[in-house]
Amino acid sequence: MKNLAFLPFALLFLALGLIVQPAAAQPQQEDFKPEDMTTFIIQVPHGVEENGIAVGGSTLSAYLFFESYYDGNMNVTMEFGLPEGFVLHEPSVHTFSLQTEYDDWYRLVEFYIPPDTPCGTYTITSKAVIEVEGTKHTIVRTTQLKVALKEEVADEVSVSQIIIPSDEDGYGDPSHPSNTLVVQETSPALKKLLKVTDLKTEKEDLISTFMGIELTNTGNSTIPVMVTYDILDTKTGEPVKAFKPDIMGMNADTVCYATVTLSPGSNSLISLPLYISQDALGGDYLLRVKVKLTGSDWIAVTKDQKITAISRRWGPIVTTFTASLLGLTALGFFFSRPGKIMDRFKTRNLVLIALFGTVSFTVINLPMTILWELSHAIFGPFSFLFTGLFNEILLYMLIASLVVLIPKPGVISLFMMVRFLLGGFITGSFTPITFITLSVNAIMLELMLYAGGITGKNPAPDNRFRMGILCGFADMVGGYVSFSVWMVLYRLFYSDWYITANILIDGFLYTFIGTWFGISLGNRLKKVAE
Amino acid sequence: MIGARSIAEPTIKDTVIHRMDPRAKILILISTVFVAVALDNQKTMFLLFLIVLSGFVLARMPAIKIKTLVLLLVLLIWGTIYSQALFYSQLPRTVIFTIINPDFPILGWLTGGGLFVYEEGLHHGAIQGLRSASILSLGLLMCWTTDSRDMLNGLVGLRVPYSVAFMVITAVRFLPIIITEVTTVITVQRLRGFNPKKFGSGIIKTLLNILTPTLANCVRRTGTLAVSVQSRAFRANPDRTSLKKLEFSNLDKIVVAVCVSAAIGVVIIKLVYNMYTSGIYYTSGLRPVYAIAGGYL
């Protein structure tokens, strides 16, 4: 009973509480403090909080931002005021409504500073009139923009360092030679896969490296800049397209830039991606870094640095390496069991091989010592049409006739060995090219002729067509290896069309003709031997 | 007139170069080949070429040999210059002459956009020609200062199987005979109305007509020679003794040691440097090595 006595008082307090609550909320509106319950930012140009800098003739974007922390509706009228002479490209007054807490509004307002604007510091004002529940509050923001002479800006900003290649943050990496780019070719297998699957080269596939650019601002103004670069031909000064390839249908310029705001008296390190296409050639280039003041096309600073691009064509490198390994393995195999190999040949066979070696030296090597160089000097790229008569037709006539006379595995290797040693002793041509080319040629011929049944247990060396085709293919491989070795070991260049023409005409056609006639010759010699 | 004999035959004299052991010469040649292939620095390549040429001065080579050498070098270097002037594929490159215009029917398409002579290619060819020139010059110096029998002894001394050495000896011994035979056959062909200098079918016909009688003679000779050799106990014993024992002199040993060490050193340094430039392997401890390779090799 005693507890029930409090009930009427409790109900009375509850009722009073409910009545008083809306009345207590009323003073909150009256206490709306615009500075505390909103954020109002003005940046001129965009990204610069205060003391921005610009030059005459620039188009800048001012950034206006307004955010509400008030849990209710507010109407805002934003007025953007520019100094006299500045040209605004859009209305100066913007009206918007923010509905709830954390609702915001922002706008990039473009304006133009005419070229004849006198140098000096200008004040830019933005006024926000906030209407909350019928009450208006005003916030004003001002910022300074310095209009400077171009020379003044150019004196304040400098590119203090270019680091190429660098990591993603622009820092140099000592594990890579400085000022050097490595142009890697995409593996032929990947190229084929991309073609088959109809996939285009993606942006990431083109990225080669990054470059770090250190910028210094020695002035007292905050300077917003845009940094970009070009890789130029050192002779013509023209940009090299292969270093700014199209990326997913877009010009590389759209991704090869960085914007940065340089604080007074600061150094900033930025990084830019460097894309290299497959077509890029090795050589010396000029890297030109350009720093533009934001909003202007005027280039405030340029810095040039010589760079070298090293072209790595893995195809010839791998071919040379494999061919060398193959040649050395074959030599090692021979030196590990010379007795076993040589005992398979009668003395008569060895003498015949030696004499064929002498004939090949007399009719091929000796005249070619002069003719090879002479024809290269006279006919240039088409000399192979002439030298092929000796190097291919004549040589394969000898090889084919020798195989007809001695259809044993190993006969071609011994013949090639005699040629190599004879050439070395008489004309001093103990060169790696001769060794690798001859050894690969011998291995390919031996394998193909054995697999094709030309040599071996039941030899059939009379099939002209089969032997011609097999020798042709073997020589095509040998020809490709030879070019690869020239390119890798002697750092020589050859066009793809030239290599193809050589391989097809010299490597296949001439070899086929030589083999065809060689079998007839061998059959005639067989009769002499009998 | 420079003939086959001036290219092929050695000139025997008593000079430091002539007295060197043939094995030493072979080892020096192999070492030089490795160095020449490894080098990229043009000044060092030129220095190597000059060192090789100084061998000819030491060997007191006769004028005919020097003429032959000069002719071969000029042709070799010019051939490299010409080919590289056409195929140079680095930038910058300046076209100084157009051989095939890109718009030229068929050939323009076949050559993948024309054929030009590039100024920078001439320079590149001249530098790269030095590499081949050094190897060729040293090879010729070795051949012209060493009797072929000594050379073969040297090969056998370097563990080349005797059967192979025998084949090379046979080939060398029959070289003058076969050259004479080929010359005779060419004379006969000319008398029969063939023109060996006529380009095209003339050359092919001449070649076929030269090969058939020459090889027929070789085949006939083979039987006789084989019997003769076998009757002198060829391959009767696994090891063969030699009348003339080769011995390295102290100078030979020093020169070979220097050349082989230099070759190994240069090749290793270049290998390490290439691994560094390709991003395969880098260690800061090897920085002096990278500096040497980049600056001098």
mmCIF file of C-alpha atoms in Angstrom, chain A residues 174-178 180 182 184 233-235 240 281-285 309-312 314 334-335 338 342-359 361-363 366 369-370 373-374 376-382 385-386 389-390 393-394 397-398 401 405 414-415 417-418 421-432 486 488-495 497-498 517 521 524-525 528-529, chain B residues 4 7-8 26 29 33 37-40 71-72 75-76 78-80 82-84 86-94 100 110-112 114-115 119-120 124 128 131-132 135-136 139-140 142-144 151-152 155 158-161 163-164 166-168 170-172 174-175 178-179 182 199-200 203-204 207-208 210-212 214-216 218-223 225-226 229-230 234-235 270 274 276-280 282 287:
data_model
loop_
_atom_site.group_PDB
_atom_site.id
_atom_site.type_symbol
_atom_site.label_atom_id
_atom_site.label_comp_id
_atom_site.label_asym_id
_atom_site.label_seq_id
_atom_site.Cartn_x
_atom_site.Cartn_y
_atom_site.Cartn_z
ATOM 1 C CA PRO A 174 70.904 -0.004 -57.001
ATOM 2 C CA SER A 175 70.284 -3.487 -58.332
ATOM 3 C CA HIS A 176 69.476 -1.952 -61.712
ATOM 4 C CA PRO A 177 71.917 0.185 -63.707
ATOM 5 C CA SER A 178 70.942 3.838 -63.621
ATOM 6 C CA THR A 180 69.076 2.225 -68.376
ATOM 7 C CA VAL A 182 65.668 -3.015 -70.537
ATOM 8 C CA GLN A 184 62.133 -7.213 -72.951
ATOM 9 C CA ASP A 233 64.819 10.633 -80.387
ATOM 10 C CA THR A 234 68.165 12.295 -79.693
ATOM 11 C CA LYS A 235 68.627 13.230 -83.338
ATOM 12 C CA VAL A 240 59.231 8.029 -79.595
ATOM 13 C CA LEU A 281 64.254 -0.328 -80.271
ATOM 14 C CA GLY A 282 67.360 -0.306 -78.168
ATOM 15 C CA GLY A 283 69.647 2.691 -78.293
ATOM 16 C CA ASP A 284 70.172 6.120 -76.766
ATOM 17 C CA TYR A 285 67.256 8.380 -75.980
ATOM 18 C CA ALA A 309 67.501 1.270 -73.761
ATOM 19 C CA ILE A 310 68.930 -2.219 -73.928
ATOM 20 C CA SER A 311 67.002 -4.493 -76.218
ATOM 21 C CA ARG A 312 66.831 -8.063 -74.986
ATOM 22 C CA TRP A 314 65.379 -13.710 -75.717
ATOM 23 C CA PHE A 334 82.618 -37.699 -78.945
ATOM 24 C CA PHE A 335 85.608 -37.094 -76.673
ATOM 25 C CA PRO A 338 86.334 -41.601 -79.477
ATOM 26 C CA MET A 342 85.842 -44.147 -84.817
ATOM 27 C CA ASP A 343 86.051 -47.945 -84.839
ATOM 28 C CA ARG A 344 82.673 -48.055 -86.561
ATOM 29 C CA PHE A 345 84.366 -46.595 -89.623
ATOM 30 C CA LYS A 346 86.815 -48.475 -91.810
ATOM 31 C CA THR A 347 90.092 -46.788 -92.662
ATOM 32 C CA ARG A 348 88.800 -46.507 -96.210
ATOM 33 C CA ASN A 349 85.795 -44.531 -94.920
ATOM 34 C CA LEU A 350 88.003 -42.186 -92.906
ATOM 35 C CA VAL A 351 90.207 -41.510 -95.928
ATOM 36 C CA LEU A 352 87.187 -40.833 -98.104
ATOM 37 C CA ILE A 353 85.689 -38.451 -95.558
ATOM 38 C CA ALA A 354 89.042 -36.662 -95.278
ATOM 39 C CA LEU A 355 89.289 -36.311 -99.062
ATOM 40 C CA PHE A 356 85.727 -35.017 -99.280
ATOM 41 C CA GLY A 357 86.720 -32.536 -96.584
ATOM 42 C CA THR A 358 89.664 -31.439 -98.751
ATOM 43 C CA VAL A 359 87.435 -31.070 -101.798
ATOM 44 C CA PHE A 361 87.665 -26.851 -98.547
ATOM 45 C CA THR A 362 89.070 -26.384 -102.041
ATOM 46 C CA VAL A 363 85.826 -25.641 -103.835
ATOM 47 C CA LEU A 366 88.978 -21.334 -100.244
ATOM 48 C CA THR A 369 87.331 -16.706 -98.079
ATOM 49 C CA ILE A 370 87.458 -13.903 -100.622
ATOM 50 C CA GLU A 373 83.325 -10.893 -98.092
ATOM 51 C CA LEU A 374 83.444 -9.566 -101.647
ATOM 52 C CA HIS A 376 78.729 -9.040 -99.058
ATOM 53 C CA ALA A 377 80.572 -5.873 -99.919
ATOM 54 C CA ILE A 378 79.054 -5.685 -103.414
ATOM 55 C CA PHE A 379 75.604 -7.245 -103.216
ATOM 56 C CA GLY A 380 74.886 -6.300 -99.621
ATOM 57 C CA PRO A 381 71.739 -7.949 -98.321
ATOM 58 C CA PHE A 382 71.208 -9.972 -101.483
ATOM 59 C CA LEU A 385 71.616 -15.517 -103.400
ATOM 60 C CA PHE A 386 75.161 -15.799 -104.733
ATOM 61 C CA LEU A 389 75.459 -21.421 -104.636
ATOM 62 C CA PHE A 390 78.686 -22.405 -102.892
ATOM 63 C CA ILE A 393 74.221 -26.210 -103.330
ATOM 64 C CA LEU A 394 77.841 -27.283 -103.562
ATOM 65 C CA MET A 397 76.054 -32.016 -103.237
ATOM 66 C CA LEU A 398 79.145 -33.173 -101.363
ATOM 67 C CA SER A 401 77.097 -37.895 -102.314
ATOM 68 C CA LEU A 405 78.798 -43.638 -100.495
ATOM 69 C CA LEU A 414 83.157 -36.419 -89.122
ATOM 70 C CA PHE A 415 82.949 -34.530 -92.390
ATOM 71 C CA MET A 417 84.769 -31.893 -88.020
ATOM 72 C CA VAL A 418 87.337 -32.173 -90.798
ATOM 73 C CA LEU A 421 89.686 -28.191 -88.330
ATOM 74 C CA LEU A 422 90.889 -27.687 -91.895
ATOM 75 C CA GLY A 423 89.343 -24.228 -92.021
ATOM 76 C CA GLY A 424 90.957 -23.444 -88.689
ATOM 77 C CA PHE A 425 94.409 -24.594 -89.767
ATOM 78 C CA ILE A 426 94.440 -23.059 -93.190
ATOM 79 C CA THR A 427 92.446 -19.866 -92.863
ATOM 80 C CA GLY A 428 92.403 -19.448 -89.108
ATOM 81 C CA SER A 429 88.625 -19.632 -88.910
ATOM 82 C CA PHE A 430 88.497 -21.154 -85.438
ATOM 83 C CA THR A 431 85.536 -19.013 -84.537
ATOM 84 C CA PRO A 432 82.688 -19.736 -82.153
ATOM 85 C CA TRP A 486 75.781 -13.659 -85.128
ATOM 86 C CA VAL A 488 74.120 -12.520 -79.847
ATOM 87 C CA LEU A 489 77.863 -13.104 -79.924
ATOM 88 C CA TYR A 490 78.824 -10.499 -82.526
ATOM 89 C CA ARG A 491 76.071 -7.955 -81.655
ATOM 90 C CA LEU A 492 74.975 -7.673 -85.262
ATOM 91 C CA PHE A 493 71.504 -6.754 -86.459
ATOM 92 C CA TYR A 494 69.471 -8.541 -89.086
ATOM 93 C CA SER A 495 65.956 -7.812 -90.231
ATOM 94 C CA TRP A 497 62.622 -10.481 -93.626
ATOM 95 C CA TYR A 498 66.316 -11.031 -94.356
ATOM 96 C CA PHE A 517 72.068 -33.321 -107.542
ATOM 97 C CA LEU A 521 76.661 -37.528 -108.084
ATOM 98 C CA ARG A 524 77.946 -42.051 -110.184
ATOM 99 C CA LEU A 525 80.798 -42.124 -107.664
ATOM 100 C CA VAL A 528 83.636 -45.564 -109.704
ATOM 101 C CA ALA A 529 84.200 -47.123 -106.276
ATOM 102 C CA ALA B 4 95.130 -19.539 -102.805
ATOM 103 C CA ILE B 7 96.243 -17.692 -97.997
ATOM 104 C CA ALA B 8 96.963 -21.315 -97.269
ATOM 105 C CA ILE B 26 95.640 -22.847 -80.076
ATOM 106 C CA LEU B 29 93.461 -18.286 -80.044
ATOM 107 C CA VAL B 33 87.999 -15.653 -79.206
ATOM 108 C CA VAL B 37 83.142 -12.129 -78.090
ATOM 109 C CA ALA B 38 82.755 -10.813 -74.546
ATOM 110 C CA LEU B 39 83.959 -7.252 -75.211
ATOM 111 C CA ASP B 40 81.613 -4.356 -75.922
ATOM 112 C CA LEU B 71 92.555 -7.382 -98.246
ATOM 113 C CA LEU B 72 90.692 -9.868 -96.079
ATOM 114 C CA LEU B 75 86.512 -6.955 -97.134
ATOM 115 C CA LEU B 76 85.461 -8.317 -93.765
ATOM 116 C CA TRP B 78 83.370 -3.431 -95.209
ATOM 117 C CA GLY B 79 80.981 -6.418 -95.368
ATOM 118 C CA THR B 80 80.024 -5.895 -91.721
ATOM 119 C CA TYR B 82 77.469 -2.611 -95.216
ATOM 120 C CA SER B 83 75.203 -5.184 -93.605
ATOM 121 C CA GLN B 84 74.861 -3.185 -90.392
ATOM 122 C CA LEU B 86 71.196 -1.725 -93.745
ATOM 123 C CA PHE B 87 69.935 -3.653 -90.733
ATOM 124 C CA TYR B 88 70.851 -1.313 -87.874
ATOM 125 C CA SER B 89 67.915 -1.379 -85.504
ATOM 126 C CA GLN B 90 68.718 1.035 -82.708
ATOM 127 C CA LEU B 91 67.803 4.628 -82.173
ATOM 128 C CA PRO B 92 68.823 7.238 -83.093
ATOM 129 C CA ARG B 93 69.350 6.339 -86.737
ATOM 130 C CA THR B 94 69.676 8.643 -89.683
ATOM 131 C CA ILE B 100 64.191 0.202 -101.517
ATOM 132 C CA LEU B 110 58.763 -7.883 -98.608
ATOM 133 C CA THR B 111 61.382 -5.864 -96.784
ATOM 134 C CA GLY B 112 58.870 -4.828 -94.149
ATOM 135 C CA GLY B 114 61.803 -0.492 -97.285
ATOM 136 C CA LEU B 115 65.545 -0.772 -97.083
ATOM 137 C CA GLU B 119 74.570 6.475 -90.798
ATOM 138 C CA GLU B 120 74.743 5.033 -87.286
ATOM 139 C CA HIS B 124 78.208 0.186 -85.519
ATOM 140 C CA GLN B 128 81.557 -4.785 -84.553
ATOM 141 C CA ARG B 131 85.564 -8.252 -83.256
ATOM 142 C CA SER B 132 85.650 -10.523 -86.311
ATOM 143 C CA ILE B 135 89.620 -13.298 -84.493
ATOM 144 C CA LEU B 136 90.438 -13.607 -88.202
ATOM 145 C CA GLY B 139 93.695 -17.181 -86.774
ATOM 146 C CA LEU B 140 95.719 -16.228 -89.819
ATOM 147 C CA MET B 142 98.510 -18.813 -86.111
ATOM 148 C CA CYS B 143 98.223 -20.542 -89.484
ATOM 149 C CA TRP B 144 100.935 -18.524 -91.175
ATOM 150 C CA MET B 151 99.562 -27.867 -85.608
ATOM 151 C CA LEU B 152 98.213 -31.394 -85.792
ATOM 152 C CA LEU B 155 95.902 -30.969 -81.541
ATOM 153 C CA LEU B 158 95.388 -31.394 -76.668
ATOM 154 C CA ARG B 159 93.812 -34.885 -76.650
ATOM 155 C CA VAL B 160 92.083 -34.755 -80.024
ATOM 156 C CA PRO B 161 91.663 -38.443 -81.078
ATOM 157 C CA SER B 163 91.918 -40.872 -86.000
ATOM 158 C CA VAL B 164 90.505 -37.359 -86.334
ATOM 159 C CA PHE B 166 94.835 -38.448 -89.164
ATOM 160 C CA MET B 167 91.839 -37.349 -91.222
ATOM 161 C CA VAL B 168 92.905 -33.731 -90.933
ATOM 162 C CA THR B 170 95.256 -36.500 -94.874
ATOM 163 C CA ALA B 171 93.062 -33.555 -95.827
ATOM 164 C CA VAL B 172 95.940 -31.111 -95.435
ATOM 165 C CA PHE B 174 96.028 -33.754 -100.253
ATOM 166 C CA LEU B 175 95.084 -30.100 -100.356
ATOM 167 C CA ILE B 178 93.293 -31.431 -105.077
ATOM 168 C CA ILE B 179 93.803 -27.708 -105.715
ATOM 169 C CA VAL B 182 90.512 -28.565 -109.549
ATOM 170 C CA PHE B 199 76.715 -15.778 -113.210
ATOM 171 C CA GLY B 200 73.798 -18.173 -112.929
ATOM 172 C CA ILE B 203 78.507 -21.281 -112.398
ATOM 173 C CA ILE B 204 76.242 -24.257 -111.562
ATOM 174 C CA LEU B 207 80.591 -26.568 -110.383
ATOM 175 C CA LEU B 208 78.925 -29.825 -111.408
ATOM 176 C CA ILE B 210 84.349 -29.730 -111.563
ATOM 177 C CA LEU B 211 83.007 -31.902 -108.774
ATOM 178 C CA THR B 212 82.380 -35.087 -110.739
ATOM 179 C CA THR B 214 87.554 -34.396 -108.790
ATOM 180 C CA LEU B 215 85.506 -36.613 -106.510
ATOM 181 C CA ALA B 216 85.892 -39.594 -108.834
ATOM 182 C CA CYS B 218 89.245 -39.010 -104.686
ATOM 183 C CA VAL B 219 87.192 -42.200 -104.598
ATOM 184 C CA ARG B 220 89.804 -44.016 -106.698
ATOM 185 C CA ARG B 221 92.585 -42.724 -104.479
ATOM 186 C CA THR B 222 90.790 -43.767 -101.286
ATOM 187 C CA GLY B 223 91.293 -47.504 -101.780
ATOM 188 C CA LEU B 225 95.565 -44.821 -99.592
ATOM 189 C CA ALA B 226 93.591 -46.961 -97.134
ATOM 190 C CA VAL B 229 97.917 -46.664 -94.337
ATOM 191 C CA GLN B 230 96.737 -49.950 -92.912
ATOM 192 C CA PHE B 234 97.320 -47.517 -88.639
ATOM 193 C CA ARG B 235 95.026 -48.049 -85.624
ATOM 194 C CA LYS B 270 80.893 -9.739 -68.355
ATOM 195 C CA ASN B 274 74.999 -8.930 -67.847
ATOM 196 C CA TYR B 276 73.167 -7.249 -63.223
ATOM 197 C CA THR B 277 71.845 -5.339 -66.255
ATOM 198 C CA SER B 278 69.190 -7.966 -66.869
ATOM 199 C CA GLY B 279 68.017 -7.807 -63.267
ATOM 200 C CA ILE B 280 68.922 -11.453 -62.652
ATOM 201 C CA TYR B 282 72.929 -8.061 -58.025
ATOM 202 C CA ARG B 287 79.989 -2.802 -57.568
#
